[in-house]
Amino acid sequence: MAQDLTRDLMDLIERGRDRQLRLAVTGLSRAGKTAFLTSLVDQLRHSGLEARLDLLSAAREGRLLGAQRVAQQDLGVPRFPFDQARATLEETPPRWPEPTRGISELRLKIRYRPARQAWLRPETTELTLDLFDYPGEWLLDLPLLEHDYLSWSQAQFAEAGPARQSMLASFYAEVEDLTPDAEVDEARLAAISEHYAEGLRAAREAGFSDLQPGRFLLPGELQGAPVLQFFPLPGLAEQDAETLDRLPDASVYAQLAKRFAYYQSHIVRPFYREHFRRFDRQIVLVDVLGALNAGPERFEDLSRALTRLMQSFNYGQRSLFSRLFTPRIDRLAIAATKADHVTPEQHQHLVALLEALLAEPLKNLKYANIPVKALSLASIRATEAREVSHQGRNTPALKGTTLDGEPLLTFPGEVPARLPTADFWTRQGFDFIAFRPQQTAPGALPHIRMDAALEWLIGDKLT
């Protein structure tokens, strides 16, 4: 107990001195959070040595001395598996790290020389950086807090397009004749819930993002619990809310609404309260290329999911009081990942497309005077840029190895600099190919613009 109090007091002092920063690495499933965190830790550990961090001013000026992992504050949360993730990249053949399955965190002590020496100021100083990781699937539940069961249920049916409806066909068949006032059959509720979960999992595999509830996709210890045995009911748009609320407790509607409310209060709110309200800075990772490759319905689905997600976070300017007691995210980066899967001249288009995809949230952030930066990056570079001669002209290309182990030289196509038009989808002029990571040599992991991300997220604290 005394050790816990001492640690908490030291953290409070460090926050008051602005020497501690909590960084949330946010992204939906397959956006590359695990790869980003692995690379971030690896770059900082190698800083001053092999790491290529020219866009991070403290590194460029030779002031960044390095970083070490130290004991984290919350001993009840697993440590981010950096060593395991790094080891998979060193295998023969190399593999991508396993995706996130639960909450984890990691604390770094970053040591650097201040840019300006002053009287009584130490020659070197430290910044404590707390990093947080969590499944992208669970993020999808944060916008759910804006609903009650009736409005959520209506939204799930109203927003499902043809492709998503086809994946939920067995669920639709099961609920077609289920009325709100029907008497509850626990076994049938459980069976229908599983049909719904199977449809969500199929939609995720097909590239959809806006899928709720998120715990249906990655239930963990809640597998089989009644709290995960609910689903949207069809036909509620024609129902009167007061009439529905008067239905007996033994009705299907009353039981589903009860489980929905329990899910909100016991699963979603504690997750938000215990983790997201404590962050100082945030990077939102977006797999724009995957959605672009999957087609218009999935691309629109990603836009809707990201817009709702970003409305759930607490953005605001930091003061001494807010640093100590009510932390708010005061600086934000949004990053299109897997930039190494397109040729370099397409990177600027990738950033422009990301900004177009998040146009409304970005307007709101700028209006609130929250510094935000959009960029493209590759946390762990998997390809090399090449030029090939074609019909007497040099054409940009990528050289890499597919997940199946086949060497490949390809031009994946042009990334639109604005939201795709119907003509783009008709041509389907982009072909996203997944590559395995490069065989890792000793030293820091190869990357694209990880140093730019670090400069924006922590560079001002290393002065």
mmCIF file of N, CA, C and O in Angstrom, residues 245-322:
data_model
loop_
_atom_site.group_PDB
_atom_site.id
_atom_site.type_symbol
_atom_site.label_atom_id
_atom_site.label_comp_id
_atom_site.label_asym_id
_atom_site.label_seq_id
_atom_site.Cartn_x
_atom_site.Cartn_y
_atom_site.Cartn_z
ATOM 1 N N ASP A 245 -42.051 0.670 -23.872
ATOM 2 C CA ASP A 245 -41.565 0.741 -22.496
ATOM 3 C C ASP A 245 -42.541 0.118 -21.505
ATOM 4 O O ASP A 245 -42.135 -0.276 -20.400
ATOM 5 N N ARG A 246 -43.817 0.021 -21.886
ATOM 6 C CA ARG A 246 -44.807 -0.559 -20.979
ATOM 7 C C ARG A 246 -44.919 -2.077 -21.113
ATOM 8 O O ARG A 246 -45.671 -2.704 -20.363
ATOM 9 N N LEU A 247 -44.174 -2.659 -22.034
ATOM 10 C CA LEU A 247 -44.229 -4.115 -22.194
ATOM 11 C C LEU A 247 -43.703 -4.800 -20.938
ATOM 12 O O LEU A 247 -42.792 -4.288 -20.268
ATOM 13 N N PRO A 248 -44.243 -5.965 -20.581
ATOM 14 C CA PRO A 248 -43.827 -6.648 -19.347
ATOM 15 C C PRO A 248 -42.366 -7.106 -19.395
ATOM 16 O O PRO A 248 -41.790 -7.265 -20.475
ATOM 17 N N ASP A 249 -41.791 -7.338 -18.224
ATOM 18 C CA ASP A 249 -40.389 -7.748 -18.125
ATOM 19 C C ASP A 249 -40.120 -9.060 -18.847
ATOM 20 O O ASP A 249 -38.992 -9.311 -19.278
ATOM 21 N N ALA A 250 -41.154 -9.884 -18.980
ATOM 22 C CA ALA A 250 -40.968 -11.188 -19.626
ATOM 23 C C ALA A 250 -41.046 -11.106 -21.142
ATOM 24 O O ALA A 250 -40.928 -12.130 -21.825
ATOM 25 N N SER A 251 -41.211 -9.901 -21.698
ATOM 26 C CA SER A 251 -41.280 -9.756 -23.153
ATOM 27 C C SER A 251 -39.883 -9.716 -23.756
ATOM 28 O O SER A 251 -38.900 -9.364 -23.092
ATOM 29 N N VAL A 252 -39.821 -10.045 -25.039
ATOM 30 C CA VAL A 252 -38.543 -10.025 -25.753
ATOM 31 C C VAL A 252 -37.932 -8.625 -25.726
ATOM 32 O O VAL A 252 -36.744 -8.450 -25.432
ATOM 33 N N TYR A 253 -38.736 -7.601 -26.014
ATOM 34 C CA TYR A 253 -38.218 -6.238 -26.058
ATOM 35 C C TYR A 253 -37.647 -5.814 -24.709
ATOM 36 O O TYR A 253 -36.543 -5.257 -24.639
ATOM 37 N N ALA A 254 -38.377 -6.072 -23.632
ATOM 38 C CA ALA A 254 -37.919 -5.655 -22.306
ATOM 39 C C ALA A 254 -36.609 -6.332 -21.940
ATOM 40 O O ALA A 254 -35.704 -5.702 -21.374
ATOM 41 N N GLN A 255 -36.452 -7.613 -22.268
ATOM 42 C CA GLN A 255 -35.220 -8.327 -21.929
ATOM 43 C C GLN A 255 -34.039 -7.839 -22.767
ATOM 44 O O GLN A 255 -32.934 -7.668 -22.256
ATOM 45 N N LEU A 256 -34.280 -7.593 -24.054
ATOM 46 C CA LEU A 256 -33.195 -7.102 -24.894
ATOM 47 C C LEU A 256 -32.769 -5.702 -24.471
ATOM 48 O O LEU A 256 -31.568 -5.385 -24.434
ATOM 49 N N ALA A 257 -33.743 -4.843 -24.134
ATOM 50 C CA ALA A 257 -33.417 -3.493 -23.677
ATOM 51 C C ALA A 257 -32.654 -3.534 -22.356
ATOM 52 O O ALA A 257 -31.722 -2.741 -22.137
ATOM 53 N N LYS A 258 -33.011 -4.467 -21.489
ATOM 54 C CA LYS A 258 -32.331 -4.601 -20.201
ATOM 55 C C LYS A 258 -30.875 -5.023 -20.399
ATOM 56 O O LYS A 258 -29.965 -4.486 -19.758
ATOM 57 N N ARG A 259 -30.657 -5.972 -21.287
ATOM 58 C CA ARG A 259 -29.292 -6.441 -21.533
ATOM 59 C C ARG A 259 -28.460 -5.369 -22.220
ATOM 60 O O ARG A 259 -27.255 -5.235 -21.943
ATOM 61 N N PHE A 260 -29.077 -4.618 -23.114
ATOM 62 C CA PHE A 260 -28.378 -3.513 -23.765
ATOM 63 C C PHE A 260 -27.929 -2.481 -22.735
ATOM 64 O O PHE A 260 -26.779 -2.028 -22.750
ATOM 65 N N ALA A 261 -28.816 -2.110 -21.822
ATOM 66 C CA ALA A 261 -28.486 -1.127 -20.783
ATOM 67 C C ALA A 261 -27.389 -1.655 -19.862
ATOM 68 O O ALA A 261 -26.499 -0.905 -19.439
ATOM 69 N N TYR A 262 -27.443 -2.938 -19.552
ATOM 70 C CA TYR A 262 -26.413 -3.551 -18.700
ATOM 71 C C TYR A 262 -25.058 -3.505 -19.423
ATOM 72 O O TYR A 262 -24.023 -3.208 -18.814
ATOM 73 N N TYR A 263 -25.069 -3.803 -20.707
ATOM 74 C CA TYR A 263 -23.840 -3.773 -21.499
ATOM 75 C C TYR A 263 -23.234 -2.372 -21.482
ATOM 76 O O TYR A 263 -22.016 -2.209 -21.324
ATOM 77 N N GLN A 264 -24.078 -1.351 -21.632
ATOM 78 C CA GLN A 264 -23.596 0.026 -21.587
ATOM 79 C C GLN A 264 -22.959 0.356 -20.242
ATOM 80 O O GLN A 264 -21.851 0.905 -20.181
ATOM 81 N N SER A 265 -23.662 0.046 -19.155
ATOM 82 C CA SER A 265 -23.238 0.495 -17.829
ATOM 83 C C SER A 265 -22.115 -0.346 -17.234
ATOM 84 O O SER A 265 -21.297 0.175 -16.475
ATOM 85 N N HIS A 266 -22.038 -1.636 -17.572
ATOM 86 C CA HIS A 266 -21.051 -2.517 -16.943
ATOM 87 C C HIS A 266 -19.865 -2.882 -17.835
ATOM 88 O O HIS A 266 -18.844 -3.348 -17.337
ATOM 89 N N ILE A 267 -19.991 -2.675 -19.144
ATOM 90 C CA ILE A 267 -18.900 -3.026 -20.057
ATOM 91 C C ILE A 267 -18.314 -1.774 -20.710
ATOM 92 O O ILE A 267 -17.110 -1.525 -20.647
ATOM 93 N N VAL A 268 -19.165 -0.954 -21.322
ATOM 94 C CA VAL A 268 -18.664 0.162 -22.114
ATOM 95 C C VAL A 268 -18.221 1.334 -21.245
ATOM 96 O O VAL A 268 -17.106 1.858 -21.409
ATOM 97 N N ARG A 269 -19.063 1.774 -20.322
ATOM 98 C CA ARG A 269 -18.722 2.956 -19.514
ATOM 99 C C ARG A 269 -17.466 2.739 -18.676
ATOM 100 O O ARG A 269 -16.610 3.640 -18.615
ATOM 101 N N PRO A 270 -17.297 1.596 -17.989
ATOM 102 C CA PRO A 270 -16.038 1.404 -17.244
ATOM 103 C C PRO A 270 -14.807 1.429 -18.146
ATOM 104 O O PRO A 270 -13.768 1.966 -17.767
ATOM 105 N N PHE A 271 -14.923 0.867 -19.345
ATOM 106 C CA PHE A 271 -13.811 0.882 -20.293
ATOM 107 C C PHE A 271 -13.443 2.314 -20.664
ATOM 108 O O PHE A 271 -12.274 2.700 -20.684
ATOM 109 N N TYR A 272 -14.450 3.140 -20.953
ATOM 110 C CA TYR A 272 -14.207 4.546 -21.286
ATOM 111 C C TYR A 272 -13.649 5.300 -20.082
ATOM 112 O O TYR A 272 -12.674 6.049 -20.196
ATOM 113 N N ARG A 273 -14.263 5.096 -18.911
ATOM 114 C CA ARG A 273 -13.876 5.854 -17.715
ATOM 115 C C ARG A 273 -12.457 5.513 -17.265
ATOM 116 O O ARG A 273 -11.676 6.390 -16.886
ATOM 117 N N GLU A 274 -12.099 4.244 -17.322
ATOM 118 C CA GLU A 274 -10.816 3.798 -16.782
ATOM 119 C C GLU A 274 -9.656 4.037 -17.736
ATOM 120 O O GLU A 274 -8.499 4.043 -17.315
ATOM 121 N N HIS A 275 -9.947 4.229 -19.012
ATOM 122 C CA HIS A 275 -8.850 4.333 -19.973
ATOM 123 C C HIS A 275 -8.883 5.634 -20.768
ATOM 124 O O HIS A 275 -7.949 6.422 -20.713
ATOM 125 N N PHE A 276 -9.953 5.898 -21.482
ATOM 126 C CA PHE A 276 -9.933 6.999 -22.440
ATOM 127 C C PHE A 276 -9.946 8.367 -21.790
ATOM 128 O O PHE A 276 -9.450 9.333 -22.360
ATOM 129 N N ARG A 277 -10.485 8.496 -20.627
ATOM 130 C CA ARG A 277 -10.536 9.811 -19.992
ATOM 131 C C ARG A 277 -9.199 10.227 -19.392
ATOM 132 O O ARG A 277 -9.063 11.338 -18.900
ATOM 133 N N ARG A 278 -8.203 9.333 -19.440
ATOM 134 C CA ARG A 278 -6.907 9.646 -18.829
ATOM 135 C C ARG A 278 -5.853 10.063 -19.855
ATOM 136 O O ARG A 278 -4.714 10.329 -19.501
ATOM 137 N N PHE A 279 -6.188 10.099 -21.120
ATOM 138 C CA PHE A 279 -5.179 10.333 -22.135
ATOM 139 C C PHE A 279 -4.870 11.815 -22.306
ATOM 140 O O PHE A 279 -5.734 12.668 -22.152
ATOM 141 N N ASP A 280 -3.602 12.109 -22.637
ATOM 142 C CA ASP A 280 -3.156 13.467 -22.927
ATOM 143 C C ASP A 280 -3.067 13.719 -24.428
ATOM 144 O O ASP A 280 -3.391 14.801 -24.901
ATOM 145 N N ARG A 281 -2.588 12.712 -25.148
ATOM 146 C CA ARG A 281 -2.407 12.845 -26.595
ATOM 147 C C ARG A 281 -2.833 11.544 -27.263
ATOM 148 O O ARG A 281 -2.906 10.501 -26.629
ATOM 149 N N GLN A 282 -3.076 11.653 -28.561
ATOM 150 C CA GLN A 282 -3.674 10.523 -29.258
ATOM 151 C C GLN A 282 -3.217 10.493 -30.702
ATOM 152 O O GLN A 282 -3.029 11.532 -31.337
ATOM 153 N N ILE A 283 -3.007 9.280 -31.206
ATOM 154 C CA ILE A 283 -2.846 9.082 -32.634
ATOM 155 C C ILE A 283 -3.902 8.087 -33.079
ATOM 156 O O ILE A 283 -4.095 7.045 -32.448
ATOM 157 N N VAL A 284 -4.624 8.446 -34.125
ATOM 158 C CA VAL A 284 -5.666 7.593 -34.684
ATOM 159 C C VAL A 284 -5.117 6.994 -35.974
ATOM 160 O O VAL A 284 -4.804 7.721 -36.926
ATOM 161 N N LEU A 285 -4.977 5.673 -36.000
ATOM 162 C CA LEU A 285 -4.445 4.967 -37.162
ATOM 163 C C LEU A 285 -5.604 4.484 -38.030
ATOM 164 O O LEU A 285 -6.577 3.919 -37.524
ATOM 165 N N VAL A 286 -5.485 4.691 -39.338
ATOM 166 C CA VAL A 286 -6.579 4.378 -40.257
ATOM 167 C C VAL A 286 -6.039 3.570 -41.440
ATOM 168 O O VAL A 286 -5.084 3.998 -42.104
ATOM 169 N N ASP A 287 -6.660 2.438 -41.709
ATOM 170 C CA ASP A 287 -6.295 1.625 -42.867
ATOM 171 C C ASP A 287 -7.117 2.100 -44.059
ATOM 172 O O ASP A 287 -8.090 1.457 -44.481
ATOM 173 N N VAL A 288 -6.729 3.245 -44.622
ATOM 174 C CA VAL A 288 -7.446 3.820 -45.760
ATOM 175 C C VAL A 288 -7.337 2.912 -46.979
ATOM 176 O O VAL A 288 -8.311 2.704 -47.715
ATOM 177 N N LEU A 289 -6.159 2.338 -47.196
ATOM 178 C CA LEU A 289 -5.943 1.536 -48.394
ATOM 179 C C LEU A 289 -6.808 0.279 -48.397
ATOM 180 O O LEU A 289 -7.346 -0.112 -49.435
ATOM 181 N N GLY A 290 -6.938 -0.360 -47.239
ATOM 182 C CA GLY A 290 -7.773 -1.553 -47.167
ATOM 183 C C GLY A 290 -9.218 -1.253 -47.507
ATOM 184 O O GLY A 290 -9.884 -2.013 -48.222
ATOM 185 N N ALA A 291 -9.733 -0.129 -46.980
ATOM 186 C CA ALA A 291 -11.119 0.262 -47.274
ATOM 187 C C ALA A 291 -11.273 0.661 -48.729
ATOM 188 O O ALA A 291 -12.287 0.358 -49.367
ATOM 189 N N LEU A 292 -10.274 1.331 -49.287
ATOM 190 C CA LEU A 292 -10.322 1.738 -50.689
ATOM 191 C C LEU A 292 -10.378 0.520 -51.593
ATOM 192 O O LEU A 292 -11.081 0.509 -52.611
ATOM 193 N N ASN A 293 -9.672 -0.513 -51.209
ATOM 194 C CA ASN A 293 -9.626 -1.725 -52.010
ATOM 195 C C ASN A 293 -10.911 -2.544 -51.894
ATOM 196 O O ASN A 293 -11.246 -3.310 -52.793
ATOM 197 N N ALA A 294 -11.648 -2.358 -50.768
ATOM 198 C CA ALA A 294 -12.801 -3.212 -50.487
ATOM 199 C C ALA A 294 -14.077 -2.755 -51.181
ATOM 200 O O ALA A 294 -15.045 -3.513 -51.245
ATOM 201 N N GLY A 295 -14.130 -1.499 -51.661
ATOM 202 C CA GLY A 295 -15.310 -1.064 -52.386
ATOM 203 C C GLY A 295 -16.081 0.038 -51.693
ATOM 204 O O GLY A 295 -15.820 0.373 -50.536
ATOM 205 N N PRO A 296 -17.054 0.635 -52.390
ATOM 206 C CA PRO A 296 -17.727 1.840 -51.889
ATOM 207 C C PRO A 296 -18.507 1.642 -50.604
ATOM 208 O O PRO A 296 -18.500 2.518 -49.737
ATOM 209 N N GLU A 297 -19.196 0.523 -50.456
ATOM 210 C CA GLU A 297 -19.999 0.330 -49.243
ATOM 211 C C GLU A 297 -19.119 0.232 -48.011
ATOM 212 O O GLU A 297 -19.418 0.801 -46.965
ATOM 213 N N ARG A 298 -18.007 -0.443 -48.131
ATOM 214 C CA ARG A 298 -17.093 -0.590 -47.002
ATOM 215 C C ARG A 298 -16.348 0.711 -46.731
ATOM 216 O O ARG A 298 -16.047 1.032 -45.580
ATOM 217 N N PHE A 299 -16.033 1.461 -47.786
ATOM 218 C CA PHE A 299 -15.360 2.738 -47.611
ATOM 219 C C PHE A 299 -16.269 3.713 -46.863
ATOM 220 O O PHE A 299 -15.832 4.406 -45.937
ATOM 221 N N GLU A 300 -17.530 3.773 -47.227
ATOM 222 C CA GLU A 300 -18.490 4.625 -46.534
ATOM 223 C C GLU A 300 -18.680 4.156 -45.094
ATOM 224 O O GLU A 300 -18.833 4.964 -44.177
ATOM 225 N N ASP A 301 -18.644 2.855 -44.888
ATOM 226 C CA ASP A 301 -18.777 2.284 -43.551
ATOM 227 C C ASP A 301 -17.627 2.732 -42.653
ATOM 228 O O ASP A 301 -17.821 3.072 -41.486
ATOM 229 N N LEU A 302 -16.402 2.743 -43.203
ATOM 230 C CA LEU A 302 -15.241 3.209 -42.438
ATOM 231 C C LEU A 302 -15.389 4.675 -42.077
ATOM 232 O O LEU A 302 -15.098 5.079 -40.942
ATOM 233 N N SER A 303 -15.830 5.494 -43.015
ATOM 234 C CA SER A 303 -16.022 6.919 -42.748
ATOM 235 C C SER A 303 -17.013 7.135 -41.613
ATOM 236 O O SER A 303 -16.778 7.941 -40.704
ATOM 237 N N ARG A 304 -18.104 6.408 -41.628
ATOM 238 C CA ARG A 304 -19.118 6.547 -40.585
ATOM 239 C C ARG A 304 -18.572 6.098 -39.227
ATOM 240 O O ARG A 304 -18.779 6.763 -38.208
ATOM 241 N N ALA A 305 -17.845 4.988 -39.214
ATOM 242 C CA ALA A 305 -17.296 4.479 -37.957
ATOM 243 C C ALA A 305 -16.300 5.458 -37.348
ATOM 244 O O ALA A 305 -16.321 5.720 -36.140
ATOM 245 N N LEU A 306 -15.412 6.028 -38.170
ATOM 246 C CA LEU A 306 -14.398 6.950 -37.660
ATOM 247 C C LEU A 306 -15.016 8.248 -37.163
ATOM 248 O O LEU A 306 -14.601 8.801 -36.141
ATOM 249 N N THR A 307 -16.012 8.752 -37.895
ATOM 250 C CA THR A 307 -16.672 9.985 -37.476
ATOM 251 C C THR A 307 -17.320 9.813 -36.115
ATOM 252 O O THR A 307 -17.177 10.657 -35.220
ATOM 253 N N ARG A 308 -18.026 8.715 -35.922
ATOM 254 C CA ARG A 308 -18.674 8.452 -34.637
ATOM 255 C C ARG A 308 -17.655 8.241 -33.532
ATOM 256 O O ARG A 308 -17.823 8.715 -32.403
ATOM 257 N N LEU A 309 -16.588 7.535 -33.865
ATOM 258 C CA LEU A 309 -15.569 7.243 -32.856
ATOM 259 C C LEU A 309 -14.919 8.522 -32.349
ATOM 260 O O LEU A 309 -14.756 8.722 -31.138
ATOM 261 N N MET A 310 -14.572 9.420 -33.241
ATOM 262 C CA MET A 310 -13.871 10.631 -32.828
ATOM 263 C C MET A 310 -14.769 11.587 -32.064
ATOM 264 O O MET A 310 -14.287 12.429 -31.312
ATOM 265 N N GLN A 311 -16.071 11.457 -32.229
ATOM 266 C CA GLN A 311 -17.000 12.247 -31.434
ATOM 267 C C GLN A 311 -17.043 11.771 -29.981
ATOM 268 O O GLN A 311 -17.546 12.483 -29.109
ATOM 269 N N SER A 312 -16.504 10.577 -29.725
ATOM 270 C CA SER A 312 -16.578 10.000 -28.388
ATOM 271 C C SER A 312 -15.435 10.434 -27.475
ATOM 272 O O SER A 312 -15.492 10.202 -26.266
ATOM 273 N N PHE A 313 -14.391 11.019 -28.039
ATOM 274 C CA PHE A 313 -13.226 11.359 -27.235
ATOM 275 C C PHE A 313 -13.346 12.753 -26.631
ATOM 276 O O PHE A 313 -14.055 13.609 -27.138
ATOM 277 N N ASN A 314 -12.606 12.940 -25.575
ATOM 278 C CA ASN A 314 -12.649 14.195 -24.827
ATOM 279 C C ASN A 314 -11.469 15.056 -25.250
ATOM 280 O O ASN A 314 -10.340 14.857 -24.809
ATOM 281 N N TYR A 315 -11.720 16.009 -26.141
ATOM 282 C CA TYR A 315 -10.659 16.877 -26.643
ATOM 283 C C TYR A 315 -10.741 18.244 -25.963
ATOM 284 O O TYR A 315 -11.818 18.789 -25.757
ATOM 285 N N GLY A 316 -9.616 18.809 -25.623
ATOM 286 C CA GLY A 316 -9.608 20.128 -24.995
ATOM 287 C C GLY A 316 -8.208 20.562 -24.634
ATOM 288 O O GLY A 316 -7.293 19.751 -24.534
ATOM 289 N N GLN A 317 -8.036 21.856 -24.412
ATOM 290 C CA GLN A 317 -6.729 22.408 -24.062
ATOM 291 C C GLN A 317 -6.331 21.980 -22.645
ATOM 292 O O GLN A 317 -7.168 21.861 -21.756
ATOM 293 N N ARG A 318 -5.023 21.761 -22.469
ATOM 294 C CA ARG A 318 -4.516 21.333 -21.171
ATOM 295 C C ARG A 318 -4.050 22.531 -20.359
ATOM 296 O O ARG A 318 -3.418 23.435 -20.856
ATOM 297 N N SER A 319 -4.360 22.502 -19.080
ATOM 298 C CA SER A 319 -3.838 23.458 -18.113
ATOM 299 C C SER A 319 -3.210 22.642 -16.996
ATOM 300 O O SER A 319 -3.253 21.411 -16.995
ATOM 301 N N LEU A 320 -2.626 23.310 -16.020
ATOM 302 C CA LEU A 320 -2.072 22.584 -14.882
ATOM 303 C C LEU A 320 -3.151 21.769 -14.194
ATOM 304 O O LEU A 320 -2.952 20.600 -13.855
ATOM 305 N N PHE A 321 -4.325 22.357 -13.997
ATOM 306 C CA PHE A 321 -5.413 21.641 -13.328
ATOM 307 C C PHE A 321 -5.827 20.411 -14.136
ATOM 308 O O PHE A 321 -6.011 19.331 -13.584
ATOM 309 N N SER A 322 -5.964 20.578 -15.458
ATOM 310 C CA SER A 322 -6.414 19.452 -16.271
ATOM 311 C C SER A 322 -5.357 18.351 -16.316
ATOM 312 O O SER A 322 -5.700 17.171 -16.359
#
